[in-house]
Coordinates of C-alpha atoms in Angstrom, one line a residue:
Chain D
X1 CA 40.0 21.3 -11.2
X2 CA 37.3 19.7 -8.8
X3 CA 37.9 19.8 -5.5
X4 CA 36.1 17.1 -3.0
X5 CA 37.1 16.1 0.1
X6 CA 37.5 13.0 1.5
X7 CA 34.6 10.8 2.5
X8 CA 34.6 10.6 6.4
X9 CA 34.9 7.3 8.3
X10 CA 31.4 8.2 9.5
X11 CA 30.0 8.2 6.0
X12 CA 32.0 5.0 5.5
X13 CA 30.2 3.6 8.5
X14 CA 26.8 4.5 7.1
X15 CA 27.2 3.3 3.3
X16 CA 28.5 0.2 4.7
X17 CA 25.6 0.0 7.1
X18 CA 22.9 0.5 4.1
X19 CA 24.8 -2.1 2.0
X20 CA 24.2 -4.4 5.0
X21 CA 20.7 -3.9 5.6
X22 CA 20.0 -2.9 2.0
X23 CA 16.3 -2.7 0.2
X24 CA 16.3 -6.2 -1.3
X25 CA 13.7 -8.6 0.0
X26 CA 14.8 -11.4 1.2
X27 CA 12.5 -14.0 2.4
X28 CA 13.1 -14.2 5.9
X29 CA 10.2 -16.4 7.9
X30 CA 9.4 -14.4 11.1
X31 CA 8.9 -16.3 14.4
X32 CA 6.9 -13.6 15.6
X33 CA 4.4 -15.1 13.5
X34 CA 4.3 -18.5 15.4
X35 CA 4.4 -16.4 18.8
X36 CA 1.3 -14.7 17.6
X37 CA -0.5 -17.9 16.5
X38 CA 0.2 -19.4 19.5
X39 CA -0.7 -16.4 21.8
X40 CA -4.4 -16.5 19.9
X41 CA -3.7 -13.5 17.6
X42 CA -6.0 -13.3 14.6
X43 CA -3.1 -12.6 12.0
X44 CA 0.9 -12.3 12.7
X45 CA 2.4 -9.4 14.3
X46 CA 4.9 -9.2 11.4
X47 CA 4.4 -9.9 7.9
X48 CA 5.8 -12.8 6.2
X49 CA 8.4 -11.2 4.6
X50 CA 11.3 -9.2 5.8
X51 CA 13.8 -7.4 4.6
X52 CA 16.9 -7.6 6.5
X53 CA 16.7 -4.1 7.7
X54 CA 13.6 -4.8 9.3
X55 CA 14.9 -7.7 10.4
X56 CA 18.2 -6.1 11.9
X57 CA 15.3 -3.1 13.4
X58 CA 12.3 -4.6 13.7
X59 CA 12.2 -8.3 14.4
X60 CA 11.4 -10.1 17.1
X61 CA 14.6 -9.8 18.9
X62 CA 15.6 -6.8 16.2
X63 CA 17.6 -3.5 17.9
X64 CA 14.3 -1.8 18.5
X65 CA 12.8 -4.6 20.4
X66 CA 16.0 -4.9 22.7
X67 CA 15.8 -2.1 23.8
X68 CA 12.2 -2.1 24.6
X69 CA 11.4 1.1 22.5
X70 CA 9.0 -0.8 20.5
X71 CA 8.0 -4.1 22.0
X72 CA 6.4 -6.6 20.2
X73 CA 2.6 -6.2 20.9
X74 CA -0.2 -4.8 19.4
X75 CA -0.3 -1.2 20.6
X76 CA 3.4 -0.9 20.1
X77 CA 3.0 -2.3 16.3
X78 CA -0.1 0.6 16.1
X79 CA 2.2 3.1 16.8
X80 CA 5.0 1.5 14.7
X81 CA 2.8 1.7 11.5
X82 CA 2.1 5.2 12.2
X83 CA 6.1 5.5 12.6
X84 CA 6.7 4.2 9.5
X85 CA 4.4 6.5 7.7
X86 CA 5.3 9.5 9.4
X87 CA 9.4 8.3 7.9
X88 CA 7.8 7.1 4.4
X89 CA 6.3 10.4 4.3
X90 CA 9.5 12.2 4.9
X91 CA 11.4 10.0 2.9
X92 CA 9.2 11.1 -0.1
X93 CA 10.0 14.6 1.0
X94 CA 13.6 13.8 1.1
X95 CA 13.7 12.2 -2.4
X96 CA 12.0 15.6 -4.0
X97 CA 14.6 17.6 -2.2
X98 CA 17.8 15.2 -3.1
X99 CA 16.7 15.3 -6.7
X100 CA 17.0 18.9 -6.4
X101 CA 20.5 19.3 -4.7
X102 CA 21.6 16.0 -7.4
X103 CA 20.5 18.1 -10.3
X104 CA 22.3 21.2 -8.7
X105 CA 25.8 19.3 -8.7
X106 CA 25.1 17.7 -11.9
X107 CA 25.0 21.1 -13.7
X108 CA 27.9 23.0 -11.6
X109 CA 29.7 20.1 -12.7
X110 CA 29.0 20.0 -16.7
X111 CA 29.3 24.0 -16.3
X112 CA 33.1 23.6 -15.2
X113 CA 33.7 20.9 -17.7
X114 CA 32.5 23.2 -20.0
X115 CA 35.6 25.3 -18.8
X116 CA 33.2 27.7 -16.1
X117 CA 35.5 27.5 -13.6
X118 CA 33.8 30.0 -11.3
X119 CA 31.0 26.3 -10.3
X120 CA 33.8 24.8 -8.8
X121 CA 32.9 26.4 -5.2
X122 CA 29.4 25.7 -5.6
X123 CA 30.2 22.2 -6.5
X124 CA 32.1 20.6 -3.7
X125 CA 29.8 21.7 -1.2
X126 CA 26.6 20.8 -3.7
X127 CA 28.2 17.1 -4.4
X128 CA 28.2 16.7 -0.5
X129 CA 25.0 18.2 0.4
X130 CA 23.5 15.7 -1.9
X131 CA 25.4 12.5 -0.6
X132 CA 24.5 13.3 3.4
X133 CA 20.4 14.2 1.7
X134 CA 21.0 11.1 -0.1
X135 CA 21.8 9.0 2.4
X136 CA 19.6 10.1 5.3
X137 CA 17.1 9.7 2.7
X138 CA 17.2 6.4 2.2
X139 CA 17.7 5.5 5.5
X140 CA 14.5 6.6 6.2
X141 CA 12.9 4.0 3.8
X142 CA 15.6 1.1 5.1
X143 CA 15.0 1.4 8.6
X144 CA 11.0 2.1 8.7
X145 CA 9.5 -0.6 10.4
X146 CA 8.1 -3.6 8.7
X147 CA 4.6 -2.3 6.6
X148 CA 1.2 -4.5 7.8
X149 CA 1.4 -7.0 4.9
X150 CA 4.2 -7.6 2.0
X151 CA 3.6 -9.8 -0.5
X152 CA 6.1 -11.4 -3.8
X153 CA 5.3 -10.6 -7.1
X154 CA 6.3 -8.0 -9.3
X155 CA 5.0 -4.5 -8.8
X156 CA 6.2 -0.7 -9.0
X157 CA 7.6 -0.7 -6.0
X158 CA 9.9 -3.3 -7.5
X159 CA 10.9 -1.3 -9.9
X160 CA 11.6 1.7 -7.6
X161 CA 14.0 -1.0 -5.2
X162 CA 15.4 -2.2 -8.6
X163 CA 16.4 1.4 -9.7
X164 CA 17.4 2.2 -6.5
X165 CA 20.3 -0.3 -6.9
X166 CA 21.0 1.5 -9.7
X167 CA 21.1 5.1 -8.2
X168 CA 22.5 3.2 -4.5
X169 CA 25.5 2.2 -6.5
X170 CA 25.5 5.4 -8.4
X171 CA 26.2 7.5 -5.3
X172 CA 29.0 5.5 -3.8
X173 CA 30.8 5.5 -7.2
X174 CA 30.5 9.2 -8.0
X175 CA 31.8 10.5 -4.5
X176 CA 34.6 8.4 -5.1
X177 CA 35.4 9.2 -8.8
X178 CA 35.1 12.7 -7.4
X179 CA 37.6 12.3 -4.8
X180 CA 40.3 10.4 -7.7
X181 CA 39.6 12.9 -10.4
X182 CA 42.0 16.1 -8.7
X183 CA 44.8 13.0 -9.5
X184 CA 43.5 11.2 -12.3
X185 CA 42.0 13.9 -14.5
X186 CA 40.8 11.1 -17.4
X187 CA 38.5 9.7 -14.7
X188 CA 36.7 13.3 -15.3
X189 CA 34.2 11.1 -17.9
X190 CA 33.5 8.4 -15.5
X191 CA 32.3 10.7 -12.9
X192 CA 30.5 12.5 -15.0
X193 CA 28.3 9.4 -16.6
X194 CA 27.7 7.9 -12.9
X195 CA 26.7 11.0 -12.3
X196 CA 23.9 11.4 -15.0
X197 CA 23.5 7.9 -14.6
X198 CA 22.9 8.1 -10.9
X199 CA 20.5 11.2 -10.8
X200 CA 18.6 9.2 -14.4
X201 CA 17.8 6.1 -12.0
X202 CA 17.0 8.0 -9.0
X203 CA 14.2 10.4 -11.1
X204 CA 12.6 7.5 -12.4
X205 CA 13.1 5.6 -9.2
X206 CA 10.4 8.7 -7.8
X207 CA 8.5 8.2 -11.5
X208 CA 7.8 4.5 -10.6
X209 CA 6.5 4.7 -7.7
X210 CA 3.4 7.2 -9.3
X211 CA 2.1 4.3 -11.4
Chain Y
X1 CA -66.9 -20.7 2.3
X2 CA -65.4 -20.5 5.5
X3 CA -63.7 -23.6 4.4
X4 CA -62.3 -21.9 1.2
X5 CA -61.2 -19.0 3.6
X6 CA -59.5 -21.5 5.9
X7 CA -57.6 -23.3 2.7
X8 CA -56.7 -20.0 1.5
X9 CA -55.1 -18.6 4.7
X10 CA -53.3 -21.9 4.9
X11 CA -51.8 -21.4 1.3
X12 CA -50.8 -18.1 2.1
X13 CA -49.2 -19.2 5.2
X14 CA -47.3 -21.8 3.8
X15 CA -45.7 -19.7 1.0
X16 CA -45.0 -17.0 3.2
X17 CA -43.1 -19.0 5.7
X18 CA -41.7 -21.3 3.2
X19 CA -38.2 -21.6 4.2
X20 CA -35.0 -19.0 2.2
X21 CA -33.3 -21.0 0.0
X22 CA -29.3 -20.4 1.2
X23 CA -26.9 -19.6 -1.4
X24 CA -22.9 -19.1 -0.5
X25 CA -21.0 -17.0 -2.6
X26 CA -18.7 -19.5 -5.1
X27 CA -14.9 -19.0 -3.8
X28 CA -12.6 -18.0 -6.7
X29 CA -15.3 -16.6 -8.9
X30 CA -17.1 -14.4 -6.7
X31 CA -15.3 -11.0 -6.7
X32 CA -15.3 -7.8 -4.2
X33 CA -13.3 -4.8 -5.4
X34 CA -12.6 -1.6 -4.6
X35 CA -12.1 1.8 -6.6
X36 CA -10.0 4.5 -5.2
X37 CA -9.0 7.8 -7.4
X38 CA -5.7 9.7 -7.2
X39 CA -4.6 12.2 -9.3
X40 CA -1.7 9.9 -10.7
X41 CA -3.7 6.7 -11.2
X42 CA -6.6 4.7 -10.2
X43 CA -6.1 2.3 -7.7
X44 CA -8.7 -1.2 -7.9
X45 CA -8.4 -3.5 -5.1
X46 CA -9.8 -6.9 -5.8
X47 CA -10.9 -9.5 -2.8
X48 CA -11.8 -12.9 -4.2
X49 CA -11.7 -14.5 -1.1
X50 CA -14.7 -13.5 1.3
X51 CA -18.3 -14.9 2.7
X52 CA -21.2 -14.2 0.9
X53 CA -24.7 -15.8 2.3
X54 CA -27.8 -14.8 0.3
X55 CA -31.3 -16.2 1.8
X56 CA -33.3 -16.0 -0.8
X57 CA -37.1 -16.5 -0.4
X58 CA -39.7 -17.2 -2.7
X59 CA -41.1 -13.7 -2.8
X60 CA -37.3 -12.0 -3.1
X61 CA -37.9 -8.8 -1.3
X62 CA -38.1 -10.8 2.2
X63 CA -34.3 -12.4 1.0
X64 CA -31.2 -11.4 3.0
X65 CA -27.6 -10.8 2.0
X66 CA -24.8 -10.7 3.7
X67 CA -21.4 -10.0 2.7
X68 CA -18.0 -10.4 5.2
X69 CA -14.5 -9.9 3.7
X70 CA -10.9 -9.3 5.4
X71 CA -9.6 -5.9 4.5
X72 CA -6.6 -7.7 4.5
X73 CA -7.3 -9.7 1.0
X74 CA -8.3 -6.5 -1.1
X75 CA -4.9 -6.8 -3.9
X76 CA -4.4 -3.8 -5.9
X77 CA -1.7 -5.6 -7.4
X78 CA 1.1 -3.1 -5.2
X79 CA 2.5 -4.7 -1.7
X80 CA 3.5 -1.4 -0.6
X81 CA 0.4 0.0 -1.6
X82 CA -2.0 -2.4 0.0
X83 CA -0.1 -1.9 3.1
X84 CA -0.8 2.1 3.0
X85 CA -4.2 1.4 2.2
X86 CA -4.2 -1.0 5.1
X87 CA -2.7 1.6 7.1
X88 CA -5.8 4.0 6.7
X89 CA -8.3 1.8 7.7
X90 CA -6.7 0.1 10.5
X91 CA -6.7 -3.4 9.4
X92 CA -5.5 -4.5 12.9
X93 CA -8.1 -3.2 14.6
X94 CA -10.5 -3.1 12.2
X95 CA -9.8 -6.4 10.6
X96 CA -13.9 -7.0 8.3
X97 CA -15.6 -5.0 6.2
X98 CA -19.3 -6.3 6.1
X99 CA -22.7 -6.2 4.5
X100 CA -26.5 -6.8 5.7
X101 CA -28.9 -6.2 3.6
X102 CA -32.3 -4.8 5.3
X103 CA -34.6 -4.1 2.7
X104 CA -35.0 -5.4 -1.3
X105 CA -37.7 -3.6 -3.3
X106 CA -38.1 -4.6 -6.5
X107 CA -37.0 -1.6 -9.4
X108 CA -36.5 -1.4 -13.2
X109 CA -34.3 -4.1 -14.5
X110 CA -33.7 -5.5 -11.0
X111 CA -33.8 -4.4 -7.2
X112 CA -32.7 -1.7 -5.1
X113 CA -31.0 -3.2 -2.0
X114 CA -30.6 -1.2 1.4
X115 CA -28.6 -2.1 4.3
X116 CA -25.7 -1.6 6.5
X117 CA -22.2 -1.3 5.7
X118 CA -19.5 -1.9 8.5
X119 CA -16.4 -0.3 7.7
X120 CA -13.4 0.9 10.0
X121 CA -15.7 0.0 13.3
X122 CA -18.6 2.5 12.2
X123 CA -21.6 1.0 11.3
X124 CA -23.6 3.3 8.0
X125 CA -26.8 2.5 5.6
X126 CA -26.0 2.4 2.1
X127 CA -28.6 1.7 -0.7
X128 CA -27.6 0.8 -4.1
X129 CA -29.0 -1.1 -7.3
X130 CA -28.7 -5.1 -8.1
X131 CA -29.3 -6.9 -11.3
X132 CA -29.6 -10.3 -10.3
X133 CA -29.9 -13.8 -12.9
X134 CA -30.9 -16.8 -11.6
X135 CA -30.6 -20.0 -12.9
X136 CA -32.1 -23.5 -11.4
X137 CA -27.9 -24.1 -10.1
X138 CA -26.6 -20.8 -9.0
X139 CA -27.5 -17.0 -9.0
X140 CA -25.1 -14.3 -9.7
X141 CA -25.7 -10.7 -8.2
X142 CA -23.6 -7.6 -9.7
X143 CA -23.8 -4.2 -8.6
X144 CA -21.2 -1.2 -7.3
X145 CA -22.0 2.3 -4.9
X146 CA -20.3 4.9 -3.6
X147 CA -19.4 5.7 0.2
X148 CA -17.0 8.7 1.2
X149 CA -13.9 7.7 3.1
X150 CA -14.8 10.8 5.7
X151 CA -18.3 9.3 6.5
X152 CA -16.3 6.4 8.2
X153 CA -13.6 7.9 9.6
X154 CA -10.7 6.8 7.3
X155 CA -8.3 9.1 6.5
X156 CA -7.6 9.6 2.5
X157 CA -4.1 8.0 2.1
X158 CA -1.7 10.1 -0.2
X159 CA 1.0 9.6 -2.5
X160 CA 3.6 12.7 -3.1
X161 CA 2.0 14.6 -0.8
X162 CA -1.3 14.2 -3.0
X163 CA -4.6 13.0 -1.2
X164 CA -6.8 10.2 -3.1
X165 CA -10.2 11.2 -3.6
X166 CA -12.5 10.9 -0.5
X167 CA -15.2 9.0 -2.6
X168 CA -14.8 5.1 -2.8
X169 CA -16.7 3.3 -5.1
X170 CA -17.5 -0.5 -4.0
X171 CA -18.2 -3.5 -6.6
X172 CA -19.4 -6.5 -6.5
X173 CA -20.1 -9.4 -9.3
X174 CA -21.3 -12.3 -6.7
X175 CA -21.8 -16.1 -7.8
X176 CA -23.8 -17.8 -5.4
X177 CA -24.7 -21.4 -5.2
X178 CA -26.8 -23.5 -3.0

């Protein structure tokens, strides 16, 4: 029988946060970009486009901005893009090393559903491991600041937002099923295909962004 | 025959200082790209939207190009990899890439063209080959060459912890009309 604790309040907090802010790109019209036009700026601070992550972090009067760690100029967005590389950077690190842990759980769980009962220590800690990697993760993408220019159109980096819907929903599902299954032992299979599921969309989520 | 002398200095001082014929580079049509290796693909950004201003003189190899293009409107096709690339070079500070040309010899099958390339504040020559057709309306220049990334102080951007190649090849296919 799998054994998975609870998800904390604070993870909660944080999957609630990323569904809030999330990767989608919506079109949000910066008024930094007026503020630079009218301050004599060659080209807006911000780009065009931002998510609402950046816009919660990043905007003009975004969290960052607030609380003056990263004014709106043009040494502060210098150091910003270099930010946001240094966390894109790790974020590719941390999408190598989830994939690992995610493929780790995946097979301690199909060994104990193939009645190897000695994986079920390995797994609870394994399926946790992989949700707090997960998550801190993709928080490193969500809250990088704003890149130097974003335009529409479809693109493999589309792709890798699309799937990551995919593998986003994926890992709030299969925590949960995890949690029902020690009660509900036929929700075994439904854990078990978000699982492959999840871990299928977030490989080719890292596969996309190579072409 | 001091007269014919006279005539014949005059002659040869009106064609050389006849006046370069200007030529702008045809918006739309006229197209700058760039060629950047990586292990996992080949990366070709394309500016179609930059100034181009050939002087062209009746004897050519006195003519003058000059190229000026935003970093900013090189499209590989990849938002988030235009914004990398921008990244690298600095596109804030170092908003242009640009072009003078300083010397045009005449080669096989067209010219060799030397002259300055501006790229990420530092200023280096480059020399490269041109085949150039002219017709009485417009002209149209193509040609490509090679710098290194390093020579310009631009750091190779990466992908998966995997640098691009250091080399950068530069093309041009230029339609130019009076």
């Amino acid at each position: 029988m799998l054994k998975i604790a609870k998800p904390s309040h604070s993870l909660l907090a944080l999957i609630l946060l990323a569904i809030a802010t999330g990767s989608a790109e919506s079109v949000v019209a910066p008024p930094a970009a007026d503020s630079a036009a009218a301050a004599g700026m060659a080209d807006p601070l911000l780009p065009a486009i931002l998510s609402p992550g950046e816009k919660l972090m990043w905007g003009e009067h975004g969290f960052m901005r607030a609380i003056g760690a990263y004014p709106l100029n043009e040494e502060s967005r210098e150091k910003e893009l270099q930010l946001r590389r240094t966390m894109l950077t790790l974020h590719q690190l941390g999408g190598f090393i989830t994939l690992a842990s995610m493929v780790a759980t995946a097979f301690a769980g199909q060994m104990i559903i193939n009645g190897n009962e000695s994986y079920e220590r390995y797994k609870g800690p394994l399926a946790w491991s992989t949700v707090g990697l997960y998550f801190t993760t993709a928080s490193l993408s969500l809250f990088s600041p704003p890149p130097v220019i974003r335009r529409p159109g479809w693109s493999s980096i589309q792709l890798h937002k699309t799937l990551a819907w995919v593998h986003f929903s994926g890992m709030i599902i299969t925590p949960l099923l995890g949690t029902l299954i020690e009660d509900k032992h036929e929700l075994r299979v439904f854990h078990q295909t978000t699982g492959y599921v999840t871990t299928a969309a977030f490989a080719g989520a890292m596969i996309a962004v190579t072409f | 025959m001091r007269a014919a002398l006279l005539i014949a200095s005059g002659l040869t001082l009106t064609f050389t200082l006849a006046p370069a014929k200007e030529y702008l580079a045809i918006k739309g049509e006229s197209t700058l790209a760039y060629v950047l290796i990586h292990p996992m693909h080949t990366v070709h950004g394309v500016n179609k939207d930059f100034e181009c201003k050939v002087d062209l003189s009746p004897d050519t190899v006195t003519s003058k190009i000059r190229v000026s293009a935003d970093v900013l409107k090189f499209d590989t096709g990849n938002s988030s990899r235009d914004s990398h690339a921008m990244e690298a070079v600095q596109s804030r500070k170092y908003p242009r890439v640009t072009f003078e040309s300083t010397a045009i010899k005449p080669e096989t099958d067209g010219y060799a063209v030397s002259g300055n390339l501006t790229f990420h504040g530092q200023t280096r020559p480059v020399s490269f080959h041109v085949t150039p057709k002219t017709t009485a309306k417009r002209i149209e220049i193509t040609g490509s060459f090679d710098v290194k990334l390093s020579d310009f102080g631009v750091e190779r951007p990466s992908l998966m912890f995997v640098r691009t190649q250091d080399k950068l090849t530069l093309k041009f296919d230029l339609f130019a009309a009076p």
